[in-house]
Amino acid sequence: RYINLSFNYFGNFYRIIVIIRMKQFKYLAMAAAGMLLATSCANEEMPTPQGDGVTFTLRLPAGMTTRASSAFGDGKDAVNLTYAVYKSSDHTLIMSETRNNFFDGTTLENTLSLDLLNGETYDIVFWAQSSTDAYSFDSGTGIISVDYSKVTSNSEEFDAFWTADKNFTVSGPVSKTVTLTRPFAQINFGTTDLALPAVTKEFGTDWASLQTTLSLSGVPDQLNLLSGETSGSADYTKSCGIPTGQAFPDIKDYTGPALSYLSMNYVLTGSTKDVKDLAFTVENSATGKLFNTIQVAAAPLQANYRTNVFGKLLTTTTEFKVVIDPIFNTPDYDIPVWDGTADKPEIVDNVMTISTPEELAGLAQMIREGNRLSGVTVNLAADIDLGNLPWTPMGNVLAYPTSAFAGTFDGQGHTVFNLNTSDTGEYACAGLFGSLDGIVKNLTVQNFIVVSNHYAGAICGYDSNGVGGIENCHAVNGTITSIPNQVSGGEYDNGNKAGGIIGYAYAGFVKDCTVDGVTITGYRDLGGIAGATYNMLTNCTVTNTTIVVSNKNDYGKPEAQRYAGEIFGQKLGSGGETGCTYSNVNIIRNGETISTPAQLVAIAADVNNGNSYAGKTIVLTADINLAGVQWTSIGTSANPFKGTLDGNGHTISNLTISTTGTNNEGVGFIGTLSGGTVKNLNFKGANITVADAGTDSPGAGVVAGKIFPNGLVEGCTVENSTIDCCKNAGAMAGYAYGNFVNNTVINCTFKATLGNALNNDKVGGIIGYQGEGNYRTVGNTVKGSTFFGIRNIGGIAGCIQAGVTVDDNTVESSFVYFKSGTAAGDSGSYSNGAIVGRPISLKSFNNNVATNVVCEKRSSL
């Protein structure tokens, strides 16, 4: 070891290099300092120095100082700098030091001078933080450890930055600028409903008792500054009040109501995207009452990125969006968007660098023209937005091998957003790449639409000959569809080999890839990673994905050949998987997908003409707006709907029905459901009016008017909707012999005030009337809603008959108004209640909770 000491004495600069043994280091360093002082006083000639001065200009991320001072993430609290110098060959520690107040909290930049040996090669790490003791640095290993028990929400004290300058060789005096970046994801929650009456009634106008809690598990708690790798696993649960003096981050293209900040948290994560399930609760800290719970599945997290969760977070459980902000900079979202043109990039020393969507389109053009780029490495240097413009896949099977990409495409951790690509024909192959002979790695494709008649995948449709493969690539939030094409004899073929990453992995490797939030649709050979594979899929993960095996009577392929699986569809040759996992993957067989109003109208006509869809599933693959459509209910008493309708988490908005009802006919999105299921479907802004003076009036419901003799509504939400009818009104069903599980009603108004005054009864948040039998109404929630009628009015149901289980339901901040009877909720003919208006010999009635519910008799409605 050596000590290189320098000083300036009356304008003269001196250096002393002391060579020492390690065991003597501490004492000789002190002696050397004393010798230095004595020598300086004598002003004698100094030995020739053996090292060279190296000056580092250290900066926190560019653009931080330009953001508004009220925005979390300005970096001004990270004023203390720690650095450590290691020998590159074996990571032996040379020196380490912490300098408090190195940054002044304003300029976010300062210089650091180090004397290092000429000709030596070093790894140098830098870490900047506040004075918090939540982070500790082990200079021997280069590891930062995070103690989450000392971390709090809504505090800039826990922002920090780092970088590593590796393999730095000293060759004379050097001045170098390095930028430190944040190793954390910043998780933000913002809401638009802070001032709604239901909220201010609970928390007051100062919201002092409004407490939120963010929980997630499996969070890294160590960062190796030498390698950049995170490790460890910890649970993160933090509670806080509303932050003051902070502006919620700007959201690209957001034009909705102003967002009020609810919480901000810093969580250690890696430089490539990870996904975590977030649980976010809202509680009244004064009373301990749980006000709302939001579950955010597979939220994207990445170091130095913002993950913004925003919407109506206080009064709904599903009306929110999750957006990952790619940089802490001003302006936000500076990702270039494709204008549809192509600009061919240059190749220098067999390396091509792509920084714009136009250059990516230029690469695609070169491949189409026959340049396979064999031996060329293509580096993606920035995130790119393809703007949902039509994209021609890079390479195709028909022109193989002249049109197959044969180089190496390195995404370098970047993301291609908004891919919209398709290919047609018997040998169609669609994806970002159509046909691949080379390697694609370290790339994410997010928010995509891929359509083909044959091979289809987000990264690639067809791996041609196995020279290369796909590694560390990720498909996030998109749809992949393989549609059959007609062949000789009038039958259909293809519509197969569709996977989240690749359609057909012929022989090339696929490893360390992930698929999340993707819907894959086709007729056979469908899989979360690959539709069909000849090779081994290694260490891949599929989450929150739906695979729909569609039904077509004239497809011409027997059911036994219609392979579908969570990881792959069909195994060919020695193919298969090893080390792959999946969770929340739903495979739906005999299904049809719906994404437009016209398709919904066609389904309604098909059912009403006698196709019951029994044993079949209809899956929504997009939100659907029915504004301007006068809706005709799906299913009648004569021709009911008997299939499964899976909303897949999507929303149908602006459902409108205005009709004079017919006896025995239900009115709603579905008219009559018989033995079928509606699940995971959301409705917003529905408006249903049914005028009927008959004594046997129909049921009116947003989801279903009538369920008979059996059926299930599960995991559905109805919000900001109205029903005005004669009798039997509820969000999930008006008149039902069926089951209702884990549904939610928010800010709705249901009335039975039209038609014959002898009716005007049986109104509830979930169901109007539930008939006798071994049925279940459990786990449902009604919030901020109002119900009117003469009698048998309730927060969950107006009237429930004998044998039904009614457990674990909740009604909050709602109003039950009635004209006749009492508010006792007993079994009398004219009873009304916060949970059930008229319960009759229920099988079970346990753990139902009503909070802030007004159940009031009125002289007029």
CSV table of N, CA, C and O in Angstrom, one decimal, residues 60 75-83 98-103 105 126-138 143-147 156-162 180-181 183-184 225:
chain,number,residue,atom,x,y,z
A,60,LEU,N,-25.3,15.3,-10.1
A,60,LEU,CA,-26.5,14.6,-10.0
A,60,LEU,C,-27.3,14.8,-11.3
A,60,LEU,O,-26.9,15.6,-12.1
A,75,GLY,N,-33.4,16.2,-5.9
A,75,GLY,CA,-32.0,15.7,-5.6
A,75,GLY,C,-31.2,16.6,-4.6
A,75,GLY,O,-30.1,16.3,-4.4
A,76,LYS,N,-31.9,17.6,-4.0
A,76,LYS,CA,-31.1,18.6,-3.3
A,76,LYS,C,-30.8,18.2,-1.9
A,76,LYS,O,-30.0,18.8,-1.2
A,77,ASP,N,-31.3,17.1,-1.4
A,77,ASP,CA,-31.0,16.6,-0.1
A,77,ASP,C,-29.8,15.7,0.0
A,77,ASP,O,-29.2,15.5,1.0
A,78,ALA,N,-29.4,15.2,-1.2
A,78,ALA,CA,-28.3,14.2,-1.2
A,78,ALA,C,-26.9,15.0,-1.3
A,78,ALA,O,-26.3,15.0,-2.3
A,79,VAL,N,-26.5,15.6,-0.2
A,79,VAL,CA,-25.4,16.5,-0.1
A,79,VAL,C,-24.1,15.8,0.3
A,79,VAL,O,-23.0,16.4,0.0
A,80,ASN,N,-24.2,14.6,0.8
A,80,ASN,CA,-22.9,13.9,1.3
A,80,ASN,C,-22.5,12.9,0.3
A,80,ASN,O,-23.2,12.1,-0.2
A,81,LEU,N,-21.2,12.9,0.0
A,81,LEU,CA,-20.6,12.0,-1.0
A,81,LEU,C,-19.6,11.0,-0.3
A,81,LEU,O,-18.8,11.4,0.5
A,82,THR,N,-19.8,9.8,-0.7
A,82,THR,CA,-18.9,8.7,-0.3
A,82,THR,C,-18.3,8.2,-1.6
A,82,THR,O,-19.0,7.9,-2.6
A,83,TYR,N,-16.9,8.0,-1.6
A,83,TYR,CA,-16.3,7.4,-2.8
A,83,TYR,C,-15.4,6.3,-2.3
A,83,TYR,O,-14.9,6.3,-1.2
A,98,THR,N,-15.8,9.6,3.1
A,98,THR,CA,-17.0,10.3,3.0
A,98,THR,C,-16.8,11.8,3.3
A,98,THR,O,-16.1,12.2,4.2
A,99,ARG,N,-17.4,12.6,2.4
A,99,ARG,CA,-17.2,14.0,2.5
A,99,ARG,C,-18.6,14.6,2.7
A,99,ARG,O,-19.5,14.7,1.8
A,100,ASN,N,-18.9,15.1,3.9
A,100,ASN,CA,-20.2,15.7,4.2
A,100,ASN,C,-20.3,17.0,3.6
A,100,ASN,O,-19.3,17.8,3.4
A,101,ASN,N,-21.5,17.3,3.1
A,101,ASN,CA,-21.9,18.6,2.5
A,101,ASN,C,-21.0,18.9,1.3
A,101,ASN,O,-20.6,20.0,1.0
A,102,PHE,N,-20.7,17.8,0.6
A,102,PHE,CA,-19.9,17.9,-0.7
A,102,PHE,C,-20.7,18.7,-1.7
A,102,PHE,O,-20.1,19.5,-2.4
A,103,PHE,N,-22.0,18.4,-1.8
A,103,PHE,CA,-22.9,19.2,-2.7
A,103,PHE,C,-23.6,20.2,-1.8
A,103,PHE,O,-23.8,20.0,-0.6
A,105,GLY,N,-26.5,21.6,-2.2
A,105,GLY,CA,-28.0,21.5,-2.3
A,105,GLY,C,-28.6,22.5,-3.3
A,105,GLY,O,-29.8,22.6,-3.4
A,126,PHE,N,-19.1,5.9,-6.6
A,126,PHE,CA,-19.5,7.2,-6.0
A,126,PHE,C,-21.0,7.0,-5.4
A,126,PHE,O,-21.8,6.4,-6.1
A,127,TRP,N,-21.2,7.5,-4.3
A,127,TRP,CA,-22.6,7.4,-3.6
A,127,TRP,C,-22.9,8.7,-3.0
A,127,TRP,O,-22.1,9.2,-2.1
A,128,ALA,N,-24.0,9.3,-3.3
A,128,ALA,CA,-24.5,10.6,-2.6
A,128,ALA,C,-25.8,10.4,-1.9
A,128,ALA,O,-26.7,9.8,-2.5
A,129,GLN,N,-25.9,10.9,-0.7
A,129,GLN,CA,-27.1,10.7,0.1
A,129,GLN,C,-27.2,11.9,1.1
A,129,GLN,O,-26.3,12.7,1.2
A,130,SER,N,-28.3,11.9,1.8
A,130,SER,CA,-28.5,12.9,2.9
A,130,SER,C,-27.8,12.3,4.1
A,130,SER,O,-27.0,11.3,4.1
A,131,SER,N,-28.0,12.8,5.3
A,131,SER,CA,-27.4,12.4,6.5
A,131,SER,C,-28.2,11.2,7.2
A,131,SER,O,-27.9,10.8,8.3
A,132,THR,N,-29.2,10.6,6.5
A,132,THR,CA,-29.9,9.5,7.0
A,132,THR,C,-29.0,8.3,7.3
A,132,THR,O,-28.0,8.1,6.6
A,133,ASP,N,-29.4,7.6,8.4
A,133,ASP,CA,-28.6,6.3,8.7
A,133,ASP,C,-29.4,5.1,8.1
A,133,ASP,O,-29.0,4.0,8.5
A,134,ALA,N,-30.3,5.3,7.2
A,134,ALA,CA,-31.0,4.2,6.6
A,134,ALA,C,-30.1,3.4,5.6
A,134,ALA,O,-30.4,2.3,5.3
A,135,TYR,N,-29.1,4.1,5.2
A,135,TYR,CA,-28.2,3.5,4.2
A,135,TYR,C,-26.8,3.4,4.8
A,135,TYR,O,-26.3,4.3,5.4
A,136,SER,N,-26.2,2.2,4.6
A,136,SER,CA,-24.8,2.0,5.1
A,136,SER,C,-24.0,1.4,4.0
A,136,SER,O,-24.4,0.6,3.2
A,137,PHE,N,-22.7,1.8,4.0
A,137,PHE,CA,-21.8,1.4,2.9
A,137,PHE,C,-20.6,0.5,3.5
A,137,PHE,O,-20.0,1.0,4.4
A,138,ASP,N,-20.5,-0.6,2.9
A,138,ASP,CA,-19.3,-1.5,3.3
A,138,ASP,C,-18.3,-1.3,2.2
A,138,ASP,O,-18.4,-1.8,1.1
A,143,ILE,N,-20.8,-2.7,-1.1
A,143,ILE,CA,-22.3,-2.9,-1.1
A,143,ILE,C,-22.9,-1.8,-0.2
A,143,ILE,O,-22.5,-1.6,0.9
A,144,ILE,N,-24.0,-1.2,-0.7
A,144,ILE,CA,-24.9,-0.4,0.0
A,144,ILE,C,-26.0,-1.2,0.6
A,144,ILE,O,-26.7,-2.0,-0.2
A,145,SER,N,-26.3,-1.1,1.9
A,145,SER,CA,-27.4,-1.8,2.5
A,145,SER,C,-28.5,-0.8,2.9
A,145,SER,O,-28.2,0.2,3.4
A,146,VAL,N,-29.7,-1.2,2.7
A,146,VAL,CA,-30.9,-0.4,3.0
A,146,VAL,C,-31.6,-0.9,4.2
A,146,VAL,O,-32.0,-2.1,4.2
A,147,ASP,N,-31.8,-0.2,5.3
A,147,ASP,CA,-32.6,-0.5,6.4
A,147,ASP,C,-34.0,0.1,6.3
A,147,ASP,O,-34.2,1.3,6.6
A,156,GLU,N,-37.8,13.5,1.1
A,156,GLU,CA,-36.6,13.6,0.2
A,156,GLU,C,-35.3,13.1,0.9
A,156,GLU,O,-34.3,12.9,0.3
A,157,GLU,N,-35.4,12.9,2.2
A,157,GLU,CA,-34.2,12.5,3.0
A,157,GLU,C,-33.7,11.2,2.5
A,157,GLU,O,-32.5,10.8,2.6
A,158,PHE,N,-34.6,10.4,1.8
A,158,PHE,CA,-34.2,9.0,1.4
A,158,PHE,C,-33.9,8.9,-0.1
A,158,PHE,O,-33.8,7.8,-0.6
A,159,ASP,N,-33.8,10.0,-0.7
A,159,ASP,CA,-33.3,10.0,-2.1
A,159,ASP,C,-31.8,9.9,-2.1
A,159,ASP,O,-31.1,10.4,-1.2
A,160,ALA,N,-31.2,9.2,-3.1
A,160,ALA,CA,-29.8,9.0,-3.1
A,160,ALA,C,-29.4,8.7,-4.6
A,160,ALA,O,-30.2,8.4,-5.4
A,161,PHE,N,-28.1,8.8,-4.9
A,161,PHE,CA,-27.6,8.6,-6.2
A,161,PHE,C,-26.2,7.9,-6.2
A,161,PHE,O,-25.5,7.9,-5.2
A,162,TRP,N,-25.9,7.3,-7.3
A,162,TRP,CA,-24.7,6.5,-7.4
A,162,TRP,C,-24.2,6.4,-8.9
A,162,TRP,O,-25.0,6.6,-9.8
A,180,LEU,N,-24.2,10.9,-11.5
A,180,LEU,CA,-24.8,9.9,-10.6
A,180,LEU,C,-26.3,9.8,-10.9
A,180,LEU,O,-26.9,10.8,-11.2
A,181,THR,N,-26.8,8.6,-10.8
A,181,THR,CA,-28.3,8.4,-11.0
A,181,THR,C,-28.9,7.7,-9.8
A,181,THR,O,-28.2,7.1,-9.0
A,183,PRO,N,-30.8,4.9,-7.7
A,183,PRO,CA,-31.0,3.5,-7.7
A,183,PRO,C,-32.4,3.1,-7.3
A,183,PRO,O,-32.7,1.9,-7.2
A,184,PHE,N,-33.2,4.0,-7.1
A,184,PHE,CA,-34.6,3.8,-6.6
A,184,PHE,C,-35.6,4.0,-7.7
A,184,PHE,O,-35.5,4.8,-8.6
A,225,LEU,N,-22.3,-1.6,-5.6
A,225,LEU,CA,-21.9,-0.4,-6.4
A,225,LEU,C,-20.9,-0.9,-7.5
A,225,LEU,O,-20.8,-0.2,-8.5
